[in-house]
Tab-separated table of N, CA and C in Angstrom:
chain	number	residue	atom	x	y	z
A	1	ASP	N	-24.351	47.021	9.336
A	1	ASP	CA	-24.033	47.625	10.352
A	1	ASP	C	-23.261	49.257	10.264
A	2	LEU	N	-22.987	49.171	11.135
A	2	LEU	CA	-22.120	50.811	10.923
A	2	LEU	C	-21.068	51.186	9.925
A	3	LEU	N	-20.616	50.493	9.868
A	3	LEU	CA	-18.985	50.703	8.653
A	3	LEU	C	-19.779	50.910	7.213
A	4	HIS	N	-20.586	49.667	7.235
A	4	HIS	CA	-21.118	49.678	5.480
A	4	HIS	C	-22.127	51.121	5.292
A	5	GLN	N	-22.717	51.509	6.757
A	5	GLN	CA	-23.289	52.767	6.529
A	5	GLN	C	-22.743	53.706	6.584
A	6	THR	N	-21.653	54.442	6.950
A	6	THR	CA	-20.601	54.735	7.117
A	6	THR	C	-20.283	54.874	5.367
A	7	ALA	N	-19.182	53.762	4.812
A	7	ALA	CA	-19.136	53.952	3.622
A	7	ALA	C	-20.206	54.387	2.477
A	8	LEU	N	-21.722	53.977	2.730
A	8	LEU	CA	-22.258	54.648	1.851
A	8	LEU	C	-22.966	56.088	2.050
A	9	ALA	N	-22.527	56.227	3.427
A	9	ALA	CA	-22.826	58.506	3.270
A	9	ALA	C	-21.253	58.932	2.886
A	10	CYS	N	-20.593	58.220	3.406
A	10	CYS	CA	-19.190	59.540	2.590
A	10	CYS	C	-18.244	58.129	2.407
A	11	PRO	N	-18.023	57.414	0.927
A	11	PRO	CA	-17.230	56.387	1.371
A	11	PRO	C	-15.977	57.040	0.801
A	12	ASP	N	-16.051	58.673	0.220
A	12	ASP	CA	-14.813	58.559	-0.211
A	12	ASP	C	-13.530	59.461	1.240
A	13	ARG	N	-14.426	59.672	1.732
A	13	ARG	CA	-13.511	59.772	3.353
A	13	ARG	C	-12.520	58.880	3.885
A	14	ILE	N	-10.968	59.718	4.642
A	14	ILE	CA	-10.329	58.295	4.865
A	14	ILE	C	-10.704	58.142	6.397
A	15	ALA	N	-10.780	57.041	6.114
A	15	ALA	CA	-11.110	55.571	7.623
A	15	ALA	C	-9.885	55.630	8.604
A	16	MET	N	-8.908	55.818	7.942
A	16	MET	CA	-7.194	55.133	8.395
A	16	MET	C	-7.028	55.847	8.016
A	17	ILE	N	-5.619	56.109	8.486
A	17	ILE	CA	-4.279	56.292	7.941
A	17	ILE	C	-3.167	55.285	9.124
A	18	TYR	N	-2.943	54.518	8.537
A	18	TYR	CA	-1.117	53.897	8.579
A	18	TYR	C	0.035	54.360	8.363
A	19	HIS	N	0.957	54.290	8.854
A	19	HIS	CA	1.832	55.186	9.146
A	19	HIS	C	2.666	53.373	9.690
A	20	SER	N	3.439	53.189	8.540
A	20	SER	CA	4.070	51.510	8.640
A	20	SER	C	5.696	52.051	9.023
A	21	ASP	N	6.289	52.737	8.453
A	21	ASP	CA	8.172	52.683	8.082
A	21	ASP	C	7.887	54.640	8.408
A	22	LYS	N	8.873	55.233	9.359
A	22	LYS	CA	9.355	56.464	8.675
A	22	LYS	C	9.938	56.786	7.597
A	23	ASP	N	10.580	55.728	7.295
A	23	ASP	CA	10.604	56.113	5.242
A	23	ASP	C	9.454	55.949	4.225
A	24	GLN	N	8.614	55.158	4.749
A	24	GLN	CA	7.524	55.065	3.548
A	24	GLN	C	6.556	56.093	3.636
A	25	PRO	N	5.828	56.598	2.716
A	25	PRO	CA	4.545	57.147	3.275
A	25	PRO	C	3.097	56.750	3.993
A	26	ALA	N	2.387	57.492	4.351
A	26	ALA	CA	1.350	56.440	5.321
A	26	ALA	C	0.616	56.531	4.058
A	27	ILE	N	-0.206	55.490	4.593
A	27	ILE	CA	-1.501	54.346	3.659
A	27	ILE	C	-2.547	55.198	4.336
A	28	GLU	N	-3.626	55.810	2.820
A	28	GLU	CA	-4.934	56.075	3.381
A	28	GLU	C	-5.472	55.510	3.115
A	29	ILE	N	-6.830	54.612	3.334
A	29	ILE	CA	-7.864	53.728	3.544
A	29	ILE	C	-8.967	54.667	3.781
A	30	THR	N	-9.956	54.772	1.939
A	30	THR	CA	-11.422	55.214	2.368
A	30	THR	C	-12.171	54.542	3.336
A	31	PHE	N	-13.270	54.849	3.816
A	31	PHE	CA	-14.221	53.782	4.511
A	31	PHE	C	-14.872	52.931	3.280
A	32	ARG	N	-14.988	53.317	2.140
A	32	ARG	CA	-15.157	52.333	0.665
A	32	ARG	C	-14.387	51.177	0.839
A	33	GLU	N	-13.302	51.570	0.642
A	33	GLU	CA	-11.951	50.939	0.484
A	33	GLU	C	-12.001	49.867	1.758
A	34	LEU	N	-12.035	50.252	2.890
A	34	LEU	CA	-12.217	49.611	4.132
A	34	LEU	C	-13.452	48.206	4.366
A	35	ASP	N	-14.599	48.926	3.791
A	35	ASP	CA	-16.034	48.478	3.420
A	35	ASP	C	-15.932	46.916	2.959
A	36	GLU	N	-14.718	47.165	1.381
A	36	GLU	CA	-14.888	46.093	0.213
A	36	GLU	C	-13.826	45.150	0.780
A	37	ARG	N	-12.835	46.056	1.315
A	37	ARG	CA	-12.290	44.978	1.710
A	37	ARG	C	-12.170	43.975	3.261
A	38	SER	N	-13.288	43.965	4.047
A	38	SER	CA	-13.760	44.035	5.156
A	38	SER	C	-14.063	42.442	4.795
A	39	THR	N	-15.362	42.888	3.632
A	39	THR	CA	-16.326	42.287	3.346
A	39	THR	C	-15.598	40.842	2.551
A	40	GLN	N	-14.996	41.343	1.778
A	40	GLN	CA	-14.014	40.688	1.185
A	40	GLN	C	-13.843	38.808	1.698
A	41	VAL	N	-12.700	39.877	3.211
A	41	VAL	CA	-12.068	39.079	4.422
A	41	VAL	C	-13.793	38.341	5.164
A	42	ALA	N	-14.757	38.750	5.235
A	42	ALA	CA	-15.944	38.304	5.773
A	42	ALA	C	-16.018	37.101	4.961
A	43	TYR	N	-16.627	36.995	3.694
A	43	TYR	CA	-17.009	36.599	2.722
A	43	TYR	C	-16.116	35.030	2.350
A	44	TYR	N	-14.450	35.484	2.320
A	44	TYR	CA	-13.582	33.707	2.002
A	44	TYR	C	-13.851	33.468	3.825
A	45	LEU	N	-14.131	33.856	4.996
A	45	LEU	CA	-14.074	33.294	6.330
A	45	LEU	C	-15.362	32.571	6.131
A	46	ARG	N	-16.386	32.752	5.499
A	46	ARG	CA	-17.330	32.241	5.725
A	46	ARG	C	-17.416	31.285	4.321
A	47	GLU	N	-17.249	31.267	3.340
A	47	GLU	CA	-17.511	30.665	2.090
A	47	GLU	C	-16.681	29.679	1.610
A	48	THR	N	-14.749	29.702	2.180
A	48	THR	CA	-14.268	29.184	2.169
A	48	THR	C	-13.705	28.103	3.098
A	49	LEU	N	-13.860	28.581	4.343
A	49	LEU	CA	-13.298	27.854	5.328
A	49	LEU	C	-14.964	27.884	6.367
A	50	GLY	N	-16.008	28.098	6.139
A	50	GLY	CA	-17.500	27.740	6.624
A	50	GLY	C	-17.382	28.282	7.767
A	51	LEU	N	-16.523	29.509	8.158
A	51	LEU	CA	-17.398	29.566	9.457
A	51	LEU	C	-18.471	30.814	9.451
A	52	LYS	N	-18.949	30.264	10.636
A	52	LYS	CA	-20.406	31.205	11.369
A	52	LYS	C	-20.027	32.209	11.874
A	53	GLU	N	-21.344	33.114	11.949
A	53	GLU	CA	-21.476	34.508	12.333
A	53	GLU	C	-20.689	34.313	13.831
A	54	GLY	N	-20.270	35.531	14.204
A	54	GLY	CA	-19.743	34.883	15.778
A	54	GLY	C	-18.446	33.820	16.405
A	55	SER	N	-18.174	33.042	15.195
A	55	SER	CA	-17.333	32.359	14.986
A	55	SER	C	-15.949	33.372	15.970
A	56	VAL	N	-14.951	32.249	16.453
A	56	VAL	CA	-13.819	33.481	17.171
A	56	VAL	C	-12.511	33.035	16.207
A	57	VAL	N	-11.916	33.904	15.553
A	57	VAL	CA	-10.910	33.813	14.836
A	57	VAL	C	-9.328	34.506	15.242
A	58	ALA	N	-8.618	33.876	15.280
A	58	ALA	CA	-7.262	34.430	15.651
A	58	ALA	C	-6.439	34.348	14.246
A	59	LEU	N	-5.626	35.950	14.918
A	59	LEU	CA	-5.223	36.896	13.433
A	59	LEU	C	-3.561	36.147	14.198
A	60	SER	N	-2.471	36.176	13.440
A	60	SER	CA	-1.466	36.231	13.072
A	60	SER	C	-0.650	36.740	12.171
A	61	ILE	N	-0.669	38.007	12.051
A	61	ILE	CA	0.106	38.487	10.636
A	61	ILE	C	1.279	39.920	11.257
A	62	ALA	N	2.155	40.339	10.286
A	62	ALA	CA	2.615	41.152	10.847
A	62	ALA	C	1.712	42.531	11.019
A	63	ARG	N	2.684	43.548	11.865
A	63	ARG	CA	1.588	44.914	11.983
A	63	ARG	C	1.840	45.367	10.819
A	64	ARG	N	0.674	45.825	10.095
A	64	ARG	CA	-0.054	46.562	9.203
A	64	ARG	C	-1.065	47.306	9.258
A	65	ALA	N	-1.378	47.958	7.865
A	65	ALA	CA	-2.773	48.646	8.154
A	65	ALA	C	-3.453	46.987	7.737
A	66	ASP	N	-3.222	46.226	7.005
A	66	ASP	CA	-4.200	44.580	6.579
A	66	ASP	C	-4.764	44.235	8.033
A	67	LEU	N	-4.363	44.179	8.282
A	67	LEU	CA	-4.429	43.838	10.280
A	67	LEU	C	-6.129	44.178	10.433
A	68	TYR	N	-5.897	45.581	10.436
A	68	TYR	CA	-7.384	46.226	11.020
A	68	TYR	C	-8.044	45.957	9.989
A	69	ILE	N	-7.939	45.668	8.451
A	69	ILE	CA	-9.343	45.556	7.852
A	69	ILE	C	-9.493	43.657	7.805
A	70	TYR	N	-8.526	42.749	8.243
A	70	TYR	CA	-8.584	41.472	8.651
A	70	TYR	C	-9.789	41.695	9.913
A	71	ALA	N	-9.450	42.503	10.736
A	71	ALA	CA	-10.223	42.124	12.183
A	71	ALA	C	-11.637	42.415	12.345
A	72	ILE	N	-11.720	43.926	10.953
A	72	ILE	CA	-13.457	44.192	11.335
A	72	ILE	C	-13.495	42.830	10.020
A	73	GLY	N	-13.037	42.436	8.879
A	73	GLY	CA	-14.023	41.521	8.335
A	73	GLY	C	-14.168	40.112	9.094
């Protein structure tokens, strides 16, 4: 997929910058990290929960950088 191809082509480029709070520094996630972490989420959903590709999954988590990783996974 496009994310994986981008992670292979430029793994250390910043894919996402997330500002969680004014008092905290921004969180930067590289394409490699985003690809690895979203792949872990997808693996968990398939292997542990038995979901198939194309299954609909509801997300209910606090707004933070992981929200986007889970959505991609």
